[in-house]
PDB file of C-alpha atoms and ligand atoms in Angstrom:
ATOM      1  CA  MET A 251     -22.928   3.365   7.509  1.00 28.00           C
ATOM      2  CA  ALA A 252     -24.344  -0.101   7.007  1.00 27.00           C
ATOM      3  CA  LEU A 253     -22.071  -0.771   4.049  1.00 27.00           C
ATOM      4  CA  LEU A 254     -18.924  -0.081   6.002  1.00 28.00           C
ATOM      5  CA  LYS A 255     -17.629  -3.098   7.866  1.00 31.00           C
ATOM      6  CA  PRO A 256     -14.950  -2.093  10.349  1.00 33.00           C
ATOM      7  CA  ILE A 257     -11.805  -4.178  10.282  1.00 35.00           C
ATOM      8  CA  THR A 258     -11.235  -5.372  13.835  1.00 35.00           C
ATOM      9  CA  LYS A 259      -8.389  -6.774  15.906  1.00 36.00           C
ATOM     10  CA  LEU A 260      -5.766  -4.912  13.915  1.00 36.00           C
ATOM     11  CA  ASN A 261      -4.553  -2.467  16.520  1.00 36.00           C
ATOM     12  CA  HIS A 262      -1.792  -4.728  17.725  1.00 36.00           C
ATOM     13  CA  LEU A 263      -0.685  -5.233  14.119  1.00 36.00           C
ATOM     14  CA  SER A 264      -0.424  -1.578  13.354  1.00 36.00           C
ATOM     15  CA  THR A 265       1.875  -1.083  16.280  1.00 34.00           C
ATOM     16  CA  THR A 266       4.292  -3.597  14.796  1.00 37.00           C
ATOM     17  CA  ILE A 267       5.175  -1.209  12.024  1.00 41.00           C
ATOM     18  CA  THR A 268       5.468   1.916  14.153  1.00 37.00           C
ATOM     19  CA  THR A 269       8.453   0.779  16.115  1.00 33.00           C
ATOM     20  CA  ASN A 270      10.687   3.688  15.190  1.00 35.00           C
ATOM     21  CA  PRO A 271      11.712   5.081  18.562  1.00 34.00           C
ATOM     22  CA  ARG A 272      12.246   8.495  17.020  1.00 34.00           C
ATOM     23  CA  THR A 273       8.494   8.927  16.590  1.00 32.00           C
ATOM     24  CA  THR A 274       8.170   9.348  20.346  1.00 33.00           C
ATOM     25  CA  LEU A 275      10.590  12.236  20.610  1.00 36.00           C
ATOM     26  CA  PRO A 276       8.860  15.468  21.580  1.00 40.00           C
ATOM     27  CA  ARG A 277      10.470  17.412  18.739  1.00 55.00           C
ATOM     28  CA  HIS A 278       8.601  15.261  16.224  1.00 59.00           C
ATOM     29  CA  THR A 279       5.172  15.952  14.863  1.00 65.00           C
ATOM     30  CA  THR A 280       2.691  13.110  14.541  1.00 66.00           C
ATOM     31  CA  ILE A 281       0.466  13.339  11.483  1.00 62.00           C
ATOM     32  CA  ARG A 282      -3.118  12.180  11.760  1.00 63.00           C
ATOM     33  CA  MET A 283      -5.395  11.984   8.741  1.00 49.00           C
ATOM     34  CA  SER A 284      -8.904  13.246   9.390  1.00 42.00           C
ATOM     35  CA  SER A 285     -11.862  11.491   7.740  1.00 38.00           C
ATOM     36  CA  SER A 286     -13.459  14.843   7.127  1.00 34.00           C
ATOM     37  CA  THR A 287     -13.396  16.175   3.576  1.00 31.00           C
ATOM     38  CA  THR A 288     -13.720  19.793   4.557  1.00 31.00           C
ATOM     39  CA  THR A 289     -11.177  20.555   7.233  1.00 31.00           C
ATOM     40  CA  GLY A 290      -7.754  21.902   6.454  1.00 34.00           C
ATOM     41  CA  PRO A 291      -4.571  21.208   8.356  1.00 35.00           C
ATOM     42  CA  THR A 292      -5.038  21.661  12.106  1.00 35.00           C
ATOM     43  CA  LYS A 293      -2.757  21.332  15.102  1.00 40.00           C
ATOM     44  CA  THR A 294      -3.661  19.841  18.463  1.00 39.00           C
ATOM     45  CA  LYS A 295      -1.579  18.847  21.441  1.00 42.00           C
ATOM     46  CA  ASN A 296      -1.648  15.453  23.080  1.00 42.00           C
ATOM     47  CA  SER A 297      -1.018  14.709  26.723  1.00 40.00           C
ATOM     48  CA  SER A 298       2.761  14.578  26.220  1.00 39.00           C
ATOM     49  CA  GLY A 299       2.758  17.965  24.533  1.00 39.00           C
ATOM     50  CA  ASN A 300       3.551  16.752  21.012  1.00 36.00           C
ATOM     51  CA  ASN A 301       2.088  18.655  18.097  1.00 38.00           C
ATOM     52  CA  LYS A 302      -0.244  16.568  15.983  1.00 39.00           C
ATOM     53  CA  LYS A 303      -1.019  17.873  12.543  1.00 45.00           C
ATOM     54  CA  GLY A 304      -4.351  16.973  10.896  1.00 43.00           C
ATOM     55  CA  VAL A 305      -4.005  16.376   7.185  1.00 44.00           C
ATOM     56  CA  LYS A 306      -6.693  17.327   4.712  1.00 52.00           C
ATOM     57  CA  GLU A 307      -8.108  14.407   2.742  1.00 55.00           C
ATOM     58  CA  THR A 308      -8.262  14.907  -1.006  1.00 57.00           C
ATOM     59  CA  LEU A 309      -9.343  12.884  -4.021  1.00 53.00           C
ATOM     60  CA  LEU A 310      -5.730  11.770  -4.366  1.00 56.00           C
ATOM     61  CA  ALA A 311      -5.478  10.537  -0.766  1.00 69.00           C
ATOM     62  CA  PRO A 312      -5.246   6.716  -0.752  1.00 79.00           C
ATOM     63  CA  ARG A 313      -8.292   4.938   0.691  1.00 85.00           C
ATOM     64  CA  PHE A 314      -8.661   2.084   3.143  1.00 93.00           C
ATOM     65  CA  TYR A 315     -10.764  -0.827   1.892  1.00 93.00           C
ATOM     66  CA  THR A 316     -12.914  -3.533   3.361  1.00 96.00           C
ATOM     67  CA  THR A 317     -14.965  -6.227   1.660  1.00 97.00           C
ATOM     68  CA  ASP A 318     -17.507  -9.034   2.081  1.00 97.00           C
ATOM     69  CA  PHE A 319     -15.298 -11.583   3.842  1.00 97.00           C
ATOM     70  CA  ASP A 320     -18.046 -14.245   3.844  1.00 96.00           C
ATOM     71  CA  GLU A 321     -18.191 -14.119   0.038  1.00 97.00           C
ATOM     72  CA  MET A 322     -14.380 -14.240  -0.059  1.00 97.00           C
ATOM     73  CA  GLU A 323     -14.476 -17.442   1.998  1.00 96.00           C
ATOM     74  CA  GLN A 324     -16.862 -19.002  -0.527  1.00 96.00           C
ATOM     75  CA  LEU A 325     -14.735 -17.932  -3.508  1.00 96.00           C
ATOM     76  CA  PHE A 326     -11.635 -19.609  -2.048  1.00 96.00           C
ATOM     77  CA  ASN A 327     -13.286 -22.779  -0.832  1.00 95.00           C
ATOM     78  CA  THR A 328     -11.601 -25.573  -2.807  1.00 91.00           C
ATOM     79  CA  GLU A 329     -14.698 -27.767  -2.389  1.00 92.00           C
ATOM     80  CA  MET A 330     -16.922 -25.167  -4.018  1.00 92.00           C
ATOM     81  CA  ASN A 331     -14.523 -23.734  -6.618  1.00 92.00           C
ATOM     82  CA  LYS A 332     -12.822 -26.326  -8.808  1.00 92.00           C
ATOM     83  CA  ASN A 333     -11.043 -23.597 -10.816  1.00 93.00           C
ATOM     84  CA  LEU A 334      -8.604 -22.971  -7.958  1.00 94.00           C
ATOM     85  CA  ASN A 335      -5.230 -24.163  -9.205  1.00 94.00           C
ATOM     86  CA  GLU A 336      -3.691 -25.442  -5.976  1.00 93.00           C
ATOM     87  CA  ALA A 337      -0.320 -26.242  -7.575  1.00 95.00           C
ATOM     88  CA  GLU A 338      -0.021 -22.660  -8.823  1.00 96.00           C
ATOM     89  CA  PHE A 339      -0.854 -21.238  -5.378  1.00 97.00           C
ATOM     90  CA  GLU A 340       1.650 -23.607  -3.728  1.00 97.00           C
ATOM     91  CA  ALA A 341       4.340 -22.350  -6.127  1.00 97.00           C
ATOM     92  CA  LEU A 342       3.406 -18.738  -5.379  1.00 98.00           C
ATOM     93  CA  LEU A 343       3.544 -19.446  -1.642  1.00 98.00           C
ATOM     94  CA  GLN A 344       7.108 -20.803  -1.937  1.00 98.00           C
ATOM     95  CA  GLU A 345       8.042 -17.644  -3.821  1.00 97.00           C
ATOM     96  CA  PHE A 346       6.638 -15.439  -1.038  1.00 98.00           C
ATOM     97  CA  LYS A 347       8.299 -17.540   1.657  1.00 98.00           C
ATOM     98  CA  THR A 348      11.680 -16.949  -0.003  1.00 98.00           C
ATOM     99  CA  ASP A 349      11.290 -13.312   1.061  1.00 98.00           C
ATOM    100  CA  TYR A 350      13.747 -11.843  -1.440  1.00 97.00           C
ATOM    101  CA  ASN A 351      13.704  -8.393   0.186  1.00 98.00           C
ATOM    102  CA  GLN A 352      14.175  -9.492   3.782  1.00 97.00           C
ATOM    103  CA  THR A 353      17.424  -7.549   4.140  1.00 97.00           C
ATOM    104  CA  HIS A 354      16.784  -4.900   1.492  1.00 98.00           C
ATOM    105  CA  PHE A 355      15.230  -2.113   3.549  1.00 98.00           C
ATOM    106  CA  VAL A 356      18.240  -0.979   5.560  1.00 98.00           C
ATOM    107  CA  ARG A 357      18.759   2.745   5.991  1.00 97.00           C
ATOM    108  CA  ASN A 358      22.000   4.710   6.169  1.00 97.00           C
ATOM    109  CA  LYS A 359      23.067   8.218   7.161  1.00 96.00           C
ATOM    110  CA  GLU A 360      22.414   9.568   3.649  1.00 97.00           C
ATOM    111  CA  PHE A 361      18.681   9.718   4.431  1.00 98.00           C
ATOM    112  CA  LYS A 362      18.847  12.311   7.212  1.00 97.00           C
ATOM    113  CA  GLU A 363      21.508  14.334   5.395  1.00 97.00           C
ATOM    114  CA  ALA A 364      19.374  14.476   2.238  1.00 97.00           C
ATOM    115  CA  ALA A 365      16.294  15.483   4.260  1.00 98.00           C
ATOM    116  CA  ASP A 366      18.189  18.289   5.999  1.00 97.00           C
ATOM    117  CA  GLU A 367      19.334  19.645   2.639  1.00 96.00           C
ATOM    118  CA  MET A 368      15.816  19.662   1.184  1.00 96.00           C
ATOM    119  CA  GLN A 369      14.158  23.038   1.717  1.00 95.00           C
ATOM    120  CA  GLY A 370      11.270  25.182   0.464  1.00 94.00           C
ATOM    121  CA  PRO A 371       8.507  23.874  -1.840  1.00 94.00           C
ATOM    122  CA  LEU A 372      10.481  20.726  -2.681  1.00 93.00           C
ATOM    123  CA  ARG A 373      10.542  19.734   0.992  1.00 95.00           C
ATOM    124  CA  GLN A 374       6.782  20.276   1.355  1.00 94.00           C
ATOM    125  CA  ILE A 375       5.898  18.341  -1.800  1.00 92.00           C
ATOM    126  CA  PHE A 376       8.242  15.512  -0.893  1.00 94.00           C
ATOM    127  CA  VAL A 377       6.696  15.128   2.562  1.00 95.00           C
ATOM    128  CA  GLU A 378       3.276  14.821   0.855  1.00 92.00           C
ATOM    129  CA  PHE A 379       4.732  12.140  -1.403  1.00 92.00           C
ATOM    130  CA  LEU A 380       5.965  10.181   1.640  1.00 95.00           C
ATOM    131  CA  GLU A 381       2.639  10.603   3.466  1.00 94.00           C
ATOM    132  CA  ARG A 382       0.525   9.394   0.546  1.00 91.00           C
ATOM    133  CA  SER A 383       2.866   6.509  -0.266  1.00 92.00           C
ATOM    134  CA  CYS A 384       2.951   5.398   3.374  1.00 95.00           C
ATOM    135  CA  THR A 385      -0.854   5.556   3.635  1.00 94.00           C
ATOM    136  CA  ALA A 386      -1.268   3.544   0.412  1.00 92.00           C
ATOM    137  CA  GLU A 387       1.160   0.841   1.555  1.00 95.00           C
ATOM    138  CA  PHE A 388      -0.487   0.720   4.975  1.00 96.00           C
ATOM    139  CA  SER A 389      -3.911   0.374   3.336  1.00 95.00           C
ATOM    140  CA  GLY A 390      -2.652  -2.770   1.557  1.00 96.00           C
ATOM    141  CA  PHE A 391      -1.244  -4.087   4.836  1.00 97.00           C
ATOM    142  CA  LEU A 392      -4.620  -3.775   6.614  1.00 97.00           C
ATOM    143  CA  LEU A 393      -6.648  -5.447   3.863  1.00 97.00           C
ATOM    144  CA  TYR A 394      -4.213  -8.318   3.234  1.00 98.00           C
ATOM    145  CA  LYS A 395      -3.736  -8.966   6.959  1.00 98.00           C
ATOM    146  CA  GLU A 396      -7.478  -9.292   7.474  1.00 97.00           C
ATOM    147  CA  LEU A 397      -7.874 -11.545   4.401  1.00 98.00           C
ATOM    148  CA  GLY A 398      -5.044 -13.735   5.711  1.00 98.00           C
ATOM    149  CA  ARG A 399      -6.864 -14.035   9.011  1.00 98.00           C
ATOM    150  CA  ARG A 400     -10.331 -14.671   7.566  1.00 97.00           C
ATOM    151  CA  LEU A 401      -9.322 -17.275   4.946  1.00 97.00           C
ATOM    152  CA  LYS A 402      -7.165 -19.390   7.277  1.00 97.00           C
ATOM    153  CA  LYS A 403      -9.697 -22.194   7.641  1.00 95.00           C
ATOM    154  CA  THR A 404     -11.155 -22.106   4.116  1.00 95.00           C
ATOM    155  CA  ASN A 405      -7.912 -22.004   2.172  1.00 97.00           C
ATOM    156  CA  PRO A 406      -4.708 -22.017   4.294  1.00 97.00           C
ATOM    157  CA  VAL A 407      -2.389 -21.600   1.283  1.00 98.00           C
ATOM    158  CA  VAL A 408      -4.159 -18.510  -0.061  1.00 98.00           C
ATOM    159  CA  ALA A 409      -4.460 -17.198   3.525  1.00 98.00           C
ATOM    160  CA  GLU A 410      -0.721 -17.543   4.113  1.00 98.00           C
ATOM    161  CA  ILE A 411       0.068 -15.708   0.881  1.00 98.00           C
ATOM    162  CA  PHE A 412      -2.158 -12.819   1.986  1.00 98.00           C
ATOM    163  CA  SER A 413      -0.339 -12.766   5.346  1.00 98.00           C
ATOM    164  CA  LEU A 414       3.052 -12.695   3.609  1.00 98.00           C
ATOM    165  CA  MET A 415       1.881  -9.882   1.332  1.00 98.00           C
ATOM    166  CA  SER A 416       0.814  -7.940   4.433  1.00 98.00           C
ATOM    167  CA  ARG A 417       4.375  -8.508   5.734  1.00 98.00           C
ATOM    168  CA  ASP A 418       5.705  -6.834   2.562  1.00 98.00           C
ATOM    169  CA  GLU A 419       3.297  -3.899   2.774  1.00 98.00           C
ATOM    170  CA  ALA A 420       4.082  -3.383   6.477  1.00 97.00           C
ATOM    171  CA  ARG A 421       7.760  -3.267   5.576  1.00 98.00           C
ATOM    172  CA  HIS A 422       7.115  -0.739   2.804  1.00 98.00           C
ATOM    173  CA  ALA A 423       4.910   1.464   5.016  1.00 97.00           C
ATOM    174  CA  GLY A 424       7.427   1.284   7.871  1.00 97.00           C
ATOM    175  CA  PHE A 425      10.288   2.292   5.573  1.00 98.00           C
ATOM    176  CA  LEU A 426       8.322   5.295   4.290  1.00 97.00           C
ATOM    177  CA  ASN A 427       7.361   6.284   7.832  1.00 96.00           C
ATOM    178  CA  LYS A 428      11.022   6.180   8.827  1.00 97.00           C
ATOM    179  CA  GLY A 429      11.604   8.511   5.886  1.00 97.00           C
ATOM    180  CA  LEU A 430       9.094  10.904   7.441  1.00 97.00           C
ATOM    181  CA  SER A 431      11.094  10.794  10.680  1.00 96.00           C
ATOM    182  CA  ASP A 432      13.986  12.388   8.752  1.00 97.00           C
ATOM    183  CA  PHE A 433      11.639  15.379   8.395  1.00 97.00           C
ATOM    184  CA  ASN A 434      10.717  15.220  12.121  1.00 96.00           C
ATOM    185  CA  LEU A 435       7.285  13.814  11.244  1.00 95.00           C
ATOM    186  CA  ALA A 436       5.500  10.491  11.672  1.00 93.00           C
ATOM    187  CA  LEU A 437       2.179   9.126  10.449  1.00 93.00           C
ATOM    188  CA  ASP A 438       0.103   7.895  13.383  1.00 92.00           C
ATOM    189  CA  LEU A 439      -0.815   4.542  11.819  1.00 92.00           C
ATOM    190  CA  GLY A 440      -2.610   3.252  14.912  1.00 91.00           C
ATOM    191  CA  PHE A 441      -4.878   6.297  14.839  1.00 91.00           C
ATOM    192  CA  LEU A 442      -5.435   5.935  11.098  1.00 88.00           C
ATOM    193  CA  THR A 443      -6.478   2.295  11.538  1.00 91.00           C
ATOM    194  CA  LYS A 444      -9.172   3.232  14.006  1.00 89.00           C
ATOM    195  CA  ALA A 445     -10.328   6.639  12.818  1.00 86.00           C
ATOM    196  CA  ARG A 446     -10.305   6.477   9.062  1.00 87.00           C
ATOM    197  CA  LYS A 447     -13.373   5.531   7.030  1.00 89.00           C
ATOM    198  CA  TYR A 448     -13.166   2.254   5.133  1.00 93.00           C
ATOM    199  CA  THR A 449     -14.516   2.031   1.582  1.00 92.00           C
ATOM    200  CA  PHE A 450     -16.528  -1.130   0.972  1.00 95.00           C
ATOM    201  CA  PHE A 451     -15.929  -3.008  -2.283  1.00 94.00           C
ATOM    202  CA  LYS A 452     -17.428  -6.370  -3.189  1.00 95.00           C
ATOM    203  CA  PRO A 453     -14.704  -9.037  -3.743  1.00 96.00           C
ATOM    204  CA  LYS A 454     -14.951  -8.684  -7.519  1.00 92.00           C
ATOM    205  CA  PHE A 455     -14.060  -4.996  -7.297  1.00 92.00           C
ATOM    206  CA  ILE A 456     -11.335  -5.650  -4.713  1.00 94.00           C
ATOM    207  CA  PHE A 457      -9.727  -7.986  -7.282  1.00 94.00           C
ATOM    208  CA  TYR A 458      -9.869  -5.437 -10.113  1.00 90.00           C
ATOM    209  CA  ALA A 459      -8.662  -2.524  -7.961  1.00 89.00           C
ATOM    210  CA  THR A 460      -5.862  -4.332  -6.119  1.00 93.00           C
ATOM    211  CA  TYR A 461      -4.566  -6.156  -9.214  1.00 92.00           C
ATOM    212  CA  LEU A 462      -4.307  -2.838 -11.042  1.00 89.00           C
ATOM    213  CA  SER A 463      -2.848  -1.004  -8.016  1.00 89.00           C
ATOM    214  CA  GLU A 464      -0.134  -3.621  -7.628  1.00 94.00           C
ATOM    215  CA  LYS A 465       0.798  -3.756 -11.314  1.00 92.00           C
ATOM    216  CA  ILE A 466       0.642   0.021 -11.760  1.00 88.00           C
ATOM    217  CA  GLY A 467       2.574   0.347  -8.488  1.00 90.00           C
ATOM    218  CA  TYR A 468       5.261  -1.877  -9.997  1.00 94.00           C
ATOM    219  CA  TRP A 469       5.524   0.307 -13.106  1.00 92.00           C
ATOM    220  CA  ARG A 470       5.445   3.485 -11.025  1.00 89.00           C
ATOM    221  CA  TYR A 471       8.381   2.388  -8.835  1.00 93.00           C
ATOM    222  CA  ILE A 472      10.494   1.000 -11.658  1.00 95.00           C
ATOM    223  CA  THR A 473       9.860   4.040 -13.875  1.00 93.00           C
ATOM    224  CA  ILE A 474      10.960   6.436 -11.117  1.00 93.00           C
ATOM    225  CA  TYR A 475      13.997   4.233 -10.392  1.00 96.00           C
ATOM    226  CA  ARG A 476      15.109   4.094 -14.033  1.00 96.00           C
ATOM    227  CA  HIS A 477      14.530   7.805 -14.599  1.00 95.00           C
ATOM    228  CA  LEU A 478      16.587   8.825 -11.552  1.00 95.00           C
ATOM    229  CA  LYS A 479      19.326   6.345 -12.373  1.00 95.00           C
ATOM    230  CA  ALA A 480      19.643   7.975 -15.794  1.00 96.00           C
ATOM    231  CA  ASN A 481      19.397  11.487 -14.291  1.00 96.00           C
ATOM    232  CA  PRO A 482      21.227  11.314 -10.928  1.00 95.00           C
ATOM    233  CA  GLU A 483      21.243  15.116 -10.550  1.00 94.00           C
ATOM    234  CA  TYR A 484      17.550  14.816  -9.535  1.00 93.00           C
ATOM    235  CA  GLN A 485      18.188  12.094  -6.934  1.00 93.00           C
ATOM    236  CA  CYS A 486      17.085  14.269  -4.008  1.00 94.00           C
ATOM    237  CA  TYR A 487      16.560  11.484  -1.439  1.00 97.00           C
ATOM    238  CA  PRO A 488      18.051   7.960  -1.266  1.00 97.00           C
ATOM    239  CA  ILE A 489      14.703   6.145  -0.950  1.00 97.00           C
ATOM    240  CA  PHE A 490      14.443   6.041  -4.755  1.00 97.00           C
ATOM    241  CA  LYS A 491      17.542   3.824  -4.922  1.00 97.00           C
ATOM    242  CA  TYR A 492      15.526   1.100  -3.152  1.00 98.00           C
ATOM    243  CA  PHE A 493      12.724   1.076  -5.733  1.00 97.00           C
ATOM    244  CA  GLU A 494      14.315  -1.512  -8.062  1.00 97.00           C
ATOM    245  CA  ASN A 495      13.942  -4.407  -5.588  1.00 98.00           C
ATOM    246  CA  TRP A 496      10.899  -2.863  -3.925  1.00 98.00           C
ATOM    247  CA  CYS A 497       8.900  -2.912  -7.169  1.00 97.00           C
ATOM    248  CA  GLN A 498       9.462  -6.676  -7.452  1.00 98.00           C
ATOM    249  CA  ASP A 499       7.365  -7.112  -4.292  1.00 98.00           C
ATOM    250  CA  GLU A 500       4.507  -5.243  -5.991  1.00 97.00           C
ATOM    251  CA  ASN A 501       4.936  -7.297  -9.156  1.00 97.00           C
ATOM    252  CA  ARG A 502       4.658 -10.537  -7.142  1.00 98.00           C
ATOM    253  CA  HIS A 503       1.515  -9.215  -5.432  1.00 98.00           C
ATOM    254  CA  GLY A 504       0.022  -8.482  -8.861  1.00 97.00           C
ATOM    255  CA  ASP A 505       0.910 -11.997 -10.075  1.00 97.00           C
ATOM    256  CA  PHE A 506      -0.936 -13.454  -7.108  1.00 97.00           C
ATOM    257  CA  PHE A 507      -4.076 -11.445  -7.928  1.00 96.00           C
ATOM    258  CA  SER A 508      -3.757 -12.559 -11.525  1.00 95.00           C
ATOM    259  CA  ALA A 509      -3.832 -16.213 -10.325  1.00 96.00           C
ATOM    260  CA  LEU A 510      -6.795 -15.407  -8.061  1.00 95.00           C
ATOM    261  CA  MET A 511      -8.787 -13.945 -10.925  1.00 93.00           C
ATOM    262  CA  LYS A 512      -8.022 -16.883 -13.221  1.00 93.00           C
ATOM    263  CA  ALA A 513      -9.791 -19.006 -10.600  1.00 94.00           C
ATOM    264  CA  GLN A 514     -12.841 -16.716 -10.808  1.00 93.00           C
ATOM    265  CA  PRO A 515     -13.616 -16.685 -14.556  1.00 91.00           C
ATOM    266  CA  GLN A 516     -17.086 -15.227 -13.892  1.00 88.00           C
ATOM    267  CA  PHE A 517     -15.306 -11.967 -12.958  1.00 90.00           C
ATOM    268  CA  LEU A 518     -13.394 -11.816 -16.231  1.00 89.00           C
ATOM    269  CA  ASN A 519     -15.236 -13.265 -19.153  1.00 85.00           C
ATOM    270  CA  ASP A 520     -18.573 -11.562 -19.700  1.00 83.00           C
ATOM    271  CA  TRP A 521     -19.213  -8.137 -21.214  1.00 88.00           C
ATOM    272  CA  LYS A 522     -20.028  -6.584 -17.823  1.00 85.00           C
ATOM    273  CA  ALA A 523     -16.719  -7.829 -16.393  1.00 81.00           C
ATOM    274  CA  LYS A 524     -14.840  -6.389 -19.366  1.00 84.00           C
ATOM    275  CA  LEU A 525     -16.524  -2.999 -18.886  1.00 88.00           C
ATOM    276  CA  TRP A 526     -15.816  -3.013 -15.135  1.00 82.00           C
ATOM    277  CA  ALA A 527     -12.173  -3.906 -15.779  1.00 76.00           C
ATOM    278  CA  ARG A 528     -11.893  -0.922 -18.140  1.00 82.00           C
ATOM    279  CA  PHE A 529     -13.611   1.346 -15.624  1.00 84.00           C
ATOM    280  CA  PHE A 530     -11.172   0.355 -12.876  1.00 77.00           C
ATOM    281  CA  CYS A 531      -8.247   0.768 -15.235  1.00 77.00           C
ATOM    282  CA  LEU A 532      -9.411   4.341 -15.821  1.00 80.00           C
ATOM    283  CA  SER A 533     -10.095   5.048 -12.143  1.00 75.00           C
ATOM    284  CA  VAL A 534      -6.869   3.559 -10.727  1.00 69.00           C
ATOM    285  CA  TYR A 535      -4.385   4.773 -13.329  1.00 68.00           C
ATOM    286  CA  PRO A 536      -4.978   8.581 -13.327  1.00 69.00           C
ATOM    287  CA  PRO A 537      -4.691   9.036  -9.508  1.00 64.00           C
ATOM    288  CA  LEU A 538      -1.404   7.118  -9.498  1.00 64.00           C
ATOM    289  CA  CYS A 539      -0.093   9.155 -12.440  1.00 63.00           C
ATOM    290  CA  SER A 540      -1.240  12.375 -10.735  1.00 61.00           C
ATOM    291  CA  HIS A 541       0.531  11.200  -7.602  1.00 58.00           C
ATOM    292  CA  ILE A 542       3.796  10.948  -9.512  1.00 58.00           C
ATOM    293  CA  TYR A 543       3.235  14.195 -11.407  1.00 54.00           C
ATOM    294  CA  PHE A 544       2.397  16.281  -8.339  1.00 49.00           C
ATOM    295  CA  CYS A 545       4.776  14.672  -5.883  1.00 49.00           C
ATOM    296  CA  ILE A 546       8.014  14.077  -7.762  1.00 52.00           C
ATOM    297  CA  PRO A 547      10.089  17.251  -8.078  1.00 48.00           C
ATOM    298  CA  LYS A 548       9.174  19.206 -11.198  1.00 45.00           C
ATOM    299  CA  GLY A 549      11.841  19.043 -13.860  1.00 43.00           C
ATOM    300  CA  SER A 550      12.896  15.587 -12.799  1.00 42.00           C
ATOM    301  CA  CYS A 551      10.071  13.818 -14.661  1.00 35.00           C
TER     302      CYS A 551
HETATM  303 FE1  FE2 B 687       3.913  -2.165  -1.271  1.00 73.26          FE
HETATM  304 FE1  FE2 B 688       1.782  -4.470  -2.970  1.00 73.26          FE
END
């Protein structure tokens, strides 16, 4: 499709977050997500004999996005846009460079033990939760990595922030994929990068959608964390204990998009912008809420 611009040169990046050696073990199943909307789960065998399970796409499945990178370059050109607050972006960059969660995502033996104990419908629904979360985080990684690459010459500070946000999302996706390995599964992120359809959004809509995804993502993670801390009997898997620090990454990402949008007042201040913002609020919020409702064990929410 003419509107879809493939993101290129990302294959080597995707491999950086699939370094879990367990994903190569024959007893593991590699999950691939088909771009078809009609096929159900299928199994194929690759050359090494591993089972690969196709996963049906649904309305709730997170999408991959691409945008008009030429327009993005114009929006972040400091010569053309005097609204860009360079001091604010410098401060944000220092914050991202601090890398507060550098040593946060360390696993322990509780993960595998909890996965082995989880059986029946809970196990199935939890695997779906991990798959969707991993795909959503990986989607952010791809978009931010490409923006970091494309804006390097126009606005090196903004470009570096995008690259550091892609670092965070890669870390999140990798941690979730390691969670899948506890269930003898792995998302084939290299395959997803190449095979999945990308949804094109103009920069304005990328700003609305990603700002809301990040901020709602923050509230989603912290709400789950607080609920399970207050009700530890529902703590079925240790990944939730990591959400308190994890959500701060998403909050920082949202703050960055907030600063970006302040530099683009034309996207915020007229009646059309206000209507679009409301539309995106409606379209981003329900899928995320449904995600929590359908994927977190019933009775625990
Ligand atoms: Fe994330
Ligand atoms: Fe994020």
